[in-house]
Amino acid sequence: MGRLDGKCAVVTGAAQGIGAAFSAALAAEGARVLVTDLQDPESCVSRIRARSGVAEGLRVDVTSNDDLAAMVERAESAFGPIEILVNNAGMFSELELRPFWEIGEDDWDLMMRVNARGVFQATKACLPSMRRNGRGKIVNISSGTFFQGPPGFLHYVASKGAVIAMTRSMARELGDAGICVNSIAPGFTESDGVVANAGLNAVRGVASAGRAIARDMVPADLVGAMLFLASPDSDFVTGQTINVDGGKTTY
């Protein structure tokens, strides 16, 4: 028996990397998972099914209300009321490091639209399903950069700071509905997209050197925190951010 047997879970940005690891872990605990992404999620779905997990896939743009409505309809029709939402979709691996005065307004707006507004829209879309069911777990993926303020990608840091801020306010507004809202702040993680971006090599070396656990961080390192926040183990935890970075940030 898994901790999440029969629960319907939706994971955004889950075709590969951290989102794919989250989806596989949820399915391994018995959840029925809707894997969503702008990219084709079928590879992730196939891997879950190969391990006897239950999953469906759907292309979703988290900034499109039409896509999000289709996501909710697909999840409910396939698996029942949504009980878990992992807001993982976001922009990072595409980043080009540069000082903030060289970041254009269009780049700023795109980052905020995907990383911050996408969390806002996806959560709103799933709320009616959770409210009708009387419970829910929302896990927002932020970033440890919020606590460190590193140079080179101010728009990203700001967008992930907004995720932590939304997590706190959402938790206050949704506690009476039986819905817990928490956040995970990952350190620099060697996901597929990050590994492919040689422009992030400068960040990679600094990140590993500053950790108490001095090694590269991989998507699997985030799974335990996510499962805790998605499961009944955290039923009295809300509005919190768990920093998972091997001890780079201590506070």
GROMACS .gro file of N, CA and C in nm, residues 104-243:
model
  420
  104GLY      N    1   1.589   4.269  -2.064
  104GLY     CA    2   1.485   4.350  -2.127
  104GLY      C    3   1.349   4.329  -2.062
  105GLU      N    4   1.260   4.426  -2.084
  105GLU     CA    5   1.127   4.417  -2.025
  105GLU      C    6   1.049   4.296  -2.077
  106ASP      N    7   1.068   4.261  -2.203
  106ASP     CA    8   0.998   4.145  -2.257
  106ASP      C    9   1.045   4.016  -2.189
  107ASP      N   10   1.176   4.006  -2.162
  107ASP     CA   11   1.228   3.889  -2.092
  107ASP      C   12   1.175   3.884  -1.949
  108TRP      N   13   1.170   3.999  -1.884
  108TRP     CA   14   1.114   4.007  -1.748
  108TRP      C   15   0.969   3.961  -1.747
  109ASP      N   16   0.890   4.012  -1.840
  109ASP     CA   17   0.748   3.979  -1.844
  109ASP      C   18   0.726   3.831  -1.872
  110LEU      N   19   0.805   3.772  -1.961
  110LEU     CA   20   0.791   3.630  -1.991
  110LEU      C   21   0.823   3.545  -1.868
  111MET      N   22   0.931   3.579  -1.798
  111MET     CA   23   0.969   3.505  -1.678
  111MET      C   24   0.858   3.512  -1.573
  112MET      N   25   0.806   3.630  -1.551
  112MET     CA   26   0.700   3.645  -1.451
  112MET      C   27   0.572   3.575  -1.496
  113ARG      N   28   0.543   3.579  -1.625
  113ARG     CA   29   0.421   3.516  -1.675
  113ARG      C   30   0.426   3.365  -1.653
  114VAL      N   31   0.539   3.304  -1.679
  114VAL     CA   32   0.548   3.159  -1.666
  114VAL      C   33   0.568   3.118  -1.520
  115ASN      N   34   0.669   3.174  -1.453
  115ASN     CA   35   0.707   3.126  -1.321
  115ASN      C   36   0.615   3.169  -1.209
  116ALA      N   37   0.559   3.289  -1.220
  116ALA     CA   38   0.472   3.339  -1.113
  116ALA      C   39   0.324   3.328  -1.152
  117ARG      N   40   0.290   3.389  -1.265
  117ARG     CA   41   0.149   3.385  -1.305
  117ARG      C   42   0.103   3.243  -1.335
  118GLY      N   43   0.193   3.159  -1.386
  118GLY     CA   44   0.156   3.020  -1.415
  118GLY      C   45   0.113   2.946  -1.290
  119VAL      N   46   0.182   2.968  -1.179
  119VAL     CA   47   0.143   2.907  -1.051
  119VAL      C   48   0.006   2.958  -1.008
  120PHE      N   49  -0.013   3.088  -1.019
  120PHE     CA   50  -0.140   3.152  -0.985
  120PHE      C   51  -0.255   3.093  -1.067
  121GLN      N   52  -0.235   3.082  -1.199
  121GLN     CA   53  -0.343   3.034  -1.286
  121GLN      C   54  -0.370   2.885  -1.266
  122ALA      N   55  -0.266   2.804  -1.256
  122ALA     CA   56  -0.286   2.660  -1.240
  122ALA      C   57  -0.356   2.629  -1.108
  123THR      N   58  -0.319   2.703  -1.004
  123THR     CA   59  -0.383   2.682  -0.873
  123THR      C   60  -0.530   2.720  -0.879
  124LYS      N   61  -0.560   2.835  -0.939
  124LYS     CA   62  -0.701   2.874  -0.953
  124LYS      C   63  -0.781   2.771  -1.029
  125ALA      N   64  -0.721   2.714  -1.133
  125ALA     CA   65  -0.794   2.618  -1.215
  125ALA      C   66  -0.827   2.492  -1.137
  126CYS      N   67  -0.738   2.448  -1.050
  126CYS     CA   68  -0.759   2.322  -0.976
  126CYS      C   69  -0.841   2.341  -0.848
  127LEU      N   70  -0.856   2.463  -0.803
  127LEU     CA   71  -0.923   2.487  -0.675
  127LEU      C   72  -1.066   2.434  -0.668
  128PRO      N   73  -1.150   2.457  -0.769
  128PRO     CA   74  -1.288   2.407  -0.756
  128PRO      C   75  -1.294   2.257  -0.732
  129SER      N   76  -1.208   2.181  -0.796
  129SER     CA   77  -1.205   2.036  -0.776
  129SER      C   78  -1.168   2.002  -0.632
  130MET      N   79  -1.066   2.070  -0.579
  130MET     CA   80  -1.025   2.046  -0.441
  130MET      C   81  -1.132   2.089  -0.342
  131ARG      N   82  -1.194   2.202  -0.368
  131ARG     CA   83  -1.298   2.251  -0.277
  131ARG      C   84  -1.415   2.154  -0.271
  132ARG      N   85  -1.457   2.104  -0.387
  132ARG     CA   86  -1.569   2.010  -0.388
  132ARG      C   87  -1.535   1.884  -0.310
  133ASN      N   88  -1.408   1.846  -0.313
  133ASN     CA   89  -1.365   1.725  -0.244
  133ASN      C   90  -1.334   1.747  -0.097
  134GLY      N   91  -1.321   1.874  -0.059
  134GLY     CA   92  -1.300   1.907   0.081
  134GLY      C   93  -1.157   1.895   0.130
  135ARG      N   94  -1.063   1.876   0.039
  135ARG     CA   95  -0.923   1.867   0.081
  135ARG      C   96  -0.832   1.880  -0.040
  136GLY      N   97  -0.704   1.905  -0.012
  136GLY     CA   98  -0.606   1.914  -0.120
  136GLY      C   99  -0.468   1.948  -0.068
  137LYS      N  100  -0.369   1.914  -0.148
  137LYS     CA  101  -0.230   1.949  -0.119
  137LYS      C  102  -0.173   2.018  -0.242
  138ILE      N  103  -0.124   2.140  -0.223
  138ILE     CA  104  -0.061   2.216  -0.330
  138ILE      C  105   0.085   2.235  -0.293
  139VAL      N  106   0.174   2.193  -0.384
  139VAL     CA  107   0.319   2.205  -0.362
  139VAL      C  108   0.374   2.293  -0.473
  140ASN      N  109   0.420   2.411  -0.435
  140ASN     CA  110   0.476   2.506  -0.531
  140ASN      C  111   0.628   2.495  -0.531
  141ILE      N  112   0.687   2.490  -0.650
  141ILE     CA  113   0.832   2.479  -0.659
  141ILE      C  114   0.892   2.618  -0.679
  142SER      N  115   0.963   2.663  -0.578
  142SER     CA  116   1.029   2.793  -0.581
  142SER      C  117   1.177   2.773  -0.614
  143SER      N  118   1.264   2.840  -0.541
  143SER     CA  119   1.408   2.827  -0.566
  143SER      C  120   1.487   2.880  -0.448
  144GLY      N  121   1.599   2.813  -0.417
  144GLY     CA  122   1.687   2.862  -0.312
  144GLY      C  123   1.752   2.994  -0.346
  145THR      N  124   1.746   3.035  -0.472
  145THR     CA  125   1.805   3.165  -0.508
  145THR      C  126   1.735   3.280  -0.436
  146PHE      N  127   1.611   3.259  -0.395
  146PHE     CA  128   1.539   3.362  -0.320
  146PHE      C  129   1.615   3.399  -0.193
  147PHE      N  130   1.675   3.300  -0.127
  147PHE     CA  131   1.744   3.325  -0.001
  147PHE      C  132   1.887   3.375  -0.021
  148GLN      N  133   1.943   3.350  -0.139
  148GLN     CA  134   2.084   3.382  -0.163
  148GLN      C  135   2.105   3.509  -0.243
  149GLY      N  136   2.009   3.543  -0.329
  149GLY     CA  137   2.022   3.662  -0.413
  149GLY      C  138   2.141   3.660  -0.506
  150PRO      N  139   2.164   3.551  -0.581
  150PRO     CA  140   2.280   3.545  -0.669
  150PRO      C  141   2.267   3.641  -0.786
  151PRO      N  142   2.379   3.687  -0.840
  151PRO     CA  143   2.374   3.777  -0.956
  151PRO      C  144   2.354   3.698  -1.085
  152GLY      N  145   2.307   3.770  -1.186
  152GLY     CA  146   2.303   3.712  -1.320
  152GLY      C  147   2.167   3.674  -1.372
  153PHE      N  148   2.069   3.662  -1.283
  153PHE     CA  149   1.934   3.628  -1.330
  153PHE      C  150   1.828   3.682  -1.233
  154LEU      N  151   1.828   3.814  -1.220
  154LEU     CA  152   1.739   3.882  -1.127
  154LEU      C  153   1.593   3.851  -1.153
  155HIS      N  154   1.553   3.844  -1.282
  155HIS     CA  155   1.412   3.820  -1.313
  155HIS      C  156   1.369   3.682  -1.265
  156TYR      N  157   1.458   3.582  -1.273
  156TYR     CA  158   1.427   3.449  -1.223
  156TYR      C  159   1.413   3.450  -1.071
  157VAL      N  160   1.508   3.512  -1.003
  157VAL     CA  161   1.505   3.517  -0.856
  157VAL      C  162   1.376   3.586  -0.810
  158ALA      N  163   1.342   3.695  -0.875
  158ALA     CA  164   1.221   3.768  -0.837
  158ALA      C  165   1.095   3.684  -0.860
  159SER      N  166   1.093   3.611  -0.969
  159SER     CA  167   0.975   3.528  -0.999
  159SER      C  168   0.958   3.417  -0.895
  160LYS      N  169   1.070   3.360  -0.849
  160LYS     CA  170   1.062   3.252  -0.751
  160LYS      C  171   1.035   3.307  -0.611
  161GLY      N  172   1.077   3.430  -0.585
  161GLY     CA  173   1.037   3.495  -0.461
  161GLY      C  174   0.887   3.515  -0.457
  162ALA      N  175   0.829   3.546  -0.572
  162ALA     CA  176   0.683   3.561  -0.581
  162ALA      C  177   0.612   3.431  -0.549
  163VAL      N  178   0.671   3.317  -0.586
  163VAL     CA  179   0.611   3.187  -0.557
  163VAL      C  180   0.604   3.165  -0.406
  164ILE      N  181   0.710   3.201  -0.334
  164ILE     CA  182   0.709   3.187  -0.188
  164ILE      C  183   0.605   3.279  -0.127
  165ALA      N  184   0.595   3.400  -0.177
  165ALA     CA  185   0.496   3.494  -0.127
  165ALA      C  186   0.354   3.443  -0.150
  166MET      N  187   0.328   3.391  -0.270
  166MET     CA  188   0.196   3.336  -0.300
  166MET      C  189   0.164   3.215  -0.212
  167THR      N  190   0.265   3.133  -0.187
  167THR     CA  191   0.245   3.016  -0.102
  167THR      C  192   0.192   3.057   0.034
  168ARG      N  193   0.250   3.159   0.092
  168ARG     CA  194   0.210   3.204   0.226
  168ARG      C  195   0.067   3.260   0.225
  169SER      N  196   0.037   3.341   0.126
  169SER     CA  197  -0.098   3.399   0.120
  169SER      C  198  -0.204   3.295   0.084
  170MET      N  199  -0.172   3.205  -0.009
  170MET     CA  200  -0.266   3.099  -0.045
  170MET      C  201  -0.298   3.012   0.075
  171ALA      N  202  -0.196   2.981   0.154
  171ALA     CA  203  -0.219   2.897   0.272
  171ALA      C  204  -0.318   2.962   0.367
  172ARG      N  205  -0.306   3.091   0.388
  172ARG     CA  206  -0.400   3.163   0.475
  172ARG      C  207  -0.542   3.159   0.420
  173GLU      N  208  -0.554   3.172   0.289
  173GLU     CA  209  -0.687   3.180   0.228
  173GLU      C  210  -0.754   3.044   0.213
  174LEU      N  211  -0.676   2.936   0.214
  174LEU     CA  212  -0.732   2.805   0.183
  174LEU      C  213  -0.736   2.709   0.301
  175GLY      N  214  -0.687   2.751   0.416
  175GLY     CA  215  -0.687   2.662   0.532
  175GLY      C  216  -0.826   2.614   0.569
  176ASP      N  217  -0.924   2.701   0.562
  176ASP     CA  218  -1.061   2.664   0.598
  176ASP      C  219  -1.121   2.564   0.499
  177ALA      N  220  -1.062   2.554   0.381
  177ALA     CA  221  -1.112   2.461   0.280
  177ALA      C  222  -1.046   2.324   0.290
  178GLY      N  223  -0.959   2.306   0.389
  178GLY     CA  224  -0.890   2.179   0.403
  178GLY      C  225  -0.777   2.160   0.304
  179ILE      N  226  -0.727   2.271   0.252
  179ILE     CA  227  -0.621   2.265   0.151
  179ILE      C  228  -0.491   2.322   0.210
  180CYS      N  229  -0.386   2.243   0.205
  180CYS     CA  230  -0.253   2.285   0.251
  180CYS      C  231  -0.172   2.333   0.132
  181VAL      N  232  -0.103   2.444   0.149
  181VAL     CA  233  -0.020   2.500   0.043
  181VAL      C  234   0.121   2.521   0.097
  182ASN      N  235   0.217   2.456   0.037
  182ASN     CA  236   0.356   2.468   0.079
  182ASN      C  237   0.447   2.480  -0.043
  183SER      N  238   0.573   2.509  -0.016
  183SER     CA  239   0.669   2.531  -0.124
  183SER      C  240   0.798   2.455  -0.095
  184ILE      N  241   0.865   2.417  -0.202
  184ILE     CA  242   1.000   2.362  -0.194
  184ILE      C  243   1.093   2.458  -0.267
  185ALA      N  244   1.205   2.491  -0.203
  185ALA     CA  245   1.306   2.577  -0.265
  185ALA      C  246   1.429   2.493  -0.296
  186PRO      N  247   1.441   2.444  -0.419
  186PRO     CA  248   1.555   2.359  -0.454
  186PRO      C  249   1.683   2.441  -0.472
  187GLY      N  250   1.794   2.375  -0.444
  187GLY     CA  251   1.921   2.431  -0.486
  187GLY      C  252   1.943   2.404  -0.634
  188PHE      N  253   2.060   2.441  -0.684
  188PHE     CA  254   2.093   2.422  -0.825
  188PHE      C  255   2.092   2.272  -0.856
  189THR      N  256   2.002   2.230  -0.942
  189THR     CA  257   1.975   2.088  -0.965
  189THR      C  258   2.017   2.047  -1.106
  190GLU      N  259   2.087   1.936  -1.114
  190GLU     CA  260   2.135   1.886  -1.243
  190GLU      C  261   2.023   1.812  -1.317
  191SER      N  262   1.924   1.888  -1.360
  191SER     CA  263   1.816   1.833  -1.441
  191SER      C  264   1.859   1.825  -1.586
  192ASP      N  265   1.778   1.762  -1.669
  192ASP     CA  266   1.815   1.744  -1.809
  192ASP      C  267   1.844   1.875  -1.879
  193GLY      N  268   1.754   1.972  -1.861
  193GLY     CA  269   1.771   2.099  -1.929
  193GLY      C  270   1.891   2.177  -1.880
  194VAL      N  271   1.918   2.171  -1.750
  194VAL     CA  272   2.032   2.242  -1.693
  194VAL      C  273   2.163   2.184  -1.746
  195VAL      N  274   2.172   2.053  -1.750
  195VAL     CA  275   2.293   1.988  -1.799
  195VAL      C  276   2.322   2.029  -1.944
  196ALA      N  277   2.216   2.050  -2.021
  196ALA     CA  278   2.232   2.083  -2.162
  196ALA      C  279   2.272   2.228  -2.186
  197ASN      N  280   2.263   2.313  -2.084
  197ASN     CA  281   2.293   2.455  -2.099
  197ASN      C  282   2.433   2.484  -2.045
  198ALA      N  283   2.531   2.489  -2.134
  198ALA     CA  284   2.669   2.514  -2.092
  198ALA      C  285   2.686   2.652  -2.031
  199GLY      N  286   2.594   2.743  -2.061
  199GLY     CA  287   2.602   2.877  -2.005
  199GLY      C  288   2.583   2.882  -1.855
  200LEU      N  289   2.533   2.773  -1.797
  200LEU     CA  290   2.512   2.767  -1.652
  200LEU      C  291   2.629   2.703  -1.579
  201ASN      N  292   2.737   2.673  -1.648
  201ASN     CA  293   2.850   2.607  -1.584
  201ASN      C  294   2.909   2.689  -1.470
  202ALA      N  295   2.907   2.820  -1.483
  202ALA     CA  296   2.961   2.905  -1.377
  202ALA      C  297   2.881   2.891  -1.249
  203VAL      N  298   2.750   2.876  -1.261
  203VAL     CA  299   2.664   2.858  -1.145
  203VAL      C  300   2.688   2.721  -1.082
  204ARG      N  301   2.709   2.622  -1.166
  204ARG     CA  302   2.725   2.484  -1.119
  204ARG      C  303   2.840   2.471  -1.020
  205GLY      N  304   2.955   2.524  -1.051
  205GLY     CA  305   3.069   2.511  -0.964
  205GLY      C  306   3.050   2.579  -0.830
  206VAL      N  307   2.994   2.698  -0.831
  206VAL     CA  308   2.970   2.773  -0.708
  206VAL      C  309   2.868   2.700  -0.621
  207ALA      N  310   2.765   2.645  -0.681
  207ALA     CA  311   2.658   2.579  -0.605
  207ALA      C  312   2.711   2.459  -0.528
  208SER      N  313   2.787   2.374  -0.593
  208SER     CA  314   2.837   2.253  -0.527
  208SER      C  315   2.936   2.285  -0.417
  209ALA      N  316   3.022   2.383  -0.441
  209ALA     CA  317   3.127   2.415  -0.344
  209ALA      C  318   3.070   2.470  -0.214
  210GLY      N  319   2.956   2.535  -0.219
  210GLY     CA  320   2.902   2.599  -0.100
  210GLY      C  321   2.811   2.512  -0.016
  211ARG      N  322   2.797   2.385  -0.051
  211ARG     CA  323   2.705   2.298   0.021
  211ARG      C  324   2.773   2.226   0.138
  212ALA      N  325   2.695   2.202   0.244
  212ALA     CA  326   2.745   2.118   0.352
  212ALA      C  327   2.764   1.975   0.301
  213ILE      N  328   2.672   1.931   0.216
  213ILE     CA  329   2.684   1.803   0.147
  213ILE      C  330   2.741   1.836   0.009
  214ALA      N  331   2.872   1.825  -0.005
  214ALA     CA  332   2.941   1.882  -0.121
  214ALA      C  333   2.938   1.787  -0.240
  215ARG      N  334   2.823   1.782  -0.305
  215ARG     CA  335   2.810   1.706  -0.429
  215ARG      C  336   2.705   1.771  -0.515
  216ASP      N  337   2.696   1.727  -0.640
  216ASP     CA  338   2.592   1.776  -0.728
  216ASP      C  339   2.455   1.734  -0.676
  217MET      N  340   2.358   1.820  -0.697
  217MET     CA  341   2.220   1.790  -0.660
  217MET      C  342   2.146   1.740  -0.784
  218VAL      N  343   2.065   1.636  -0.766
  218VAL     CA  344   1.991   1.576  -0.876
  218VAL      C  345   1.841   1.576  -0.843
  219PRO      N  346   1.754   1.560  -0.944
  219PRO     CA  347   1.610   1.565  -0.918
  219PRO      C  348   1.563   1.472  -0.806
  220ALA      N  349   1.623   1.354  -0.794
  220ALA     CA  350   1.580   1.259  -0.690
  220ALA      C  351   1.596   1.316  -0.550
  221ASP      N  352   1.686   1.415  -0.532
  221ASP     CA  353   1.706   1.474  -0.400
  221ASP      C  354   1.584   1.552  -0.351
  222LEU      N  355   1.495   1.587  -0.442
  222LEU     CA  356   1.377   1.667  -0.407
  222LEU      C  357   1.253   1.583  -0.380
  223VAL      N  358   1.259   1.456  -0.414
  223VAL     CA  359   1.140   1.371  -0.409
  223VAL      C  360   1.086   1.354  -0.268
  224GLY      N  361   1.174   1.333  -0.171
  224GLY     CA  362   1.128   1.310  -0.033
  224GLY      C  363   1.049   1.426   0.022
  225ALA      N  364   1.098   1.548   0.002
  225ALA     CA  365   1.026   1.666   0.050
  225ALA      C  366   0.891   1.680  -0.018
  226MET      N  367   0.889   1.655  -0.150
  226MET     CA  368   0.762   1.665  -0.222
  226MET      C  369   0.661   1.563  -0.172
  227LEU      N  370   0.702   1.439  -0.152
  227LEU     CA  371   0.609   1.336  -0.105
  227LEU      C  372   0.558   1.368   0.034
  228PHE      N  373   0.643   1.420   0.120
  228PHE     CA  374   0.598   1.462   0.253
  228PHE      C  375   0.488   1.567   0.243
  229LEU      N  376   0.508   1.667   0.158
  229LEU     CA  377   0.410   1.775   0.147
  229LEU      C  378   0.283   1.731   0.074
  230ALA      N  379   0.292   1.628  -0.009
  230ALA     CA  380   0.175   1.579  -0.083
  230ALA      C  381   0.096   1.476  -0.005
  231SER      N  382   0.152   1.424   0.102
  231SER     CA  383   0.091   1.311   0.173
  231SER      C  384   0.023   1.356   0.301
  232PRO      N  385  -0.052   1.266   0.365
  232PRO     CA  386  -0.114   1.297   0.495
  232PRO      C  387  -0.013   1.326   0.605
  233ASP      N  388   0.114   1.291   0.584
  233ASP     CA  389   0.217   1.320   0.685
  233ASP      C  390   0.227   1.468   0.717
  234SER      N  391   0.184   1.554   0.624
  234SER     CA  392   0.198   1.699   0.642
  234SER      C  393   0.063   1.768   0.657
  235ASP      N  394  -0.035   1.697   0.710
  235ASP     CA  395  -0.170   1.755   0.718
  235ASP      C  396  -0.180   1.878   0.807
  236PHE      N  397  -0.083   1.900   0.896
  236PHE     CA  398  -0.086   2.019   0.981
  236PHE      C  399   0.029   2.114   0.947
  237VAL      N  400   0.075   2.104   0.823
  237VAL     CA  401   0.183   2.191   0.774
  237VAL      C  402   0.129   2.271   0.657
  238THR      N  403   0.133   2.403   0.666
  238THR     CA  404   0.089   2.486   0.554
  238THR      C  405   0.156   2.622   0.561
  239GLY      N  406   0.174   2.682   0.444
  239GLY     CA  407   0.238   2.813   0.435
  239GLY      C  408   0.389   2.811   0.451
  240GLN      N  409   0.449   2.692   0.443
  240GLN     CA  410   0.592   2.677   0.469
  240GLN      C  411   0.671   2.658   0.340
  241THR      N  412   0.800   2.690   0.348
  241THR     CA  413   0.893   2.663   0.240
  241THR      C  414   1.006   2.577   0.293
  242ILE      N  415   1.025   2.461   0.232
  242ILE     CA  416   1.133   2.370   0.270
  242ILE      C  417   1.250   2.392   0.175
  243ASN      N  418   1.363   2.432   0.231
  243ASN     CA  419   1.482   2.454   0.150
  243ASN      C  420   1.558   2.323   0.136
   0.00000   0.00000   0.00000
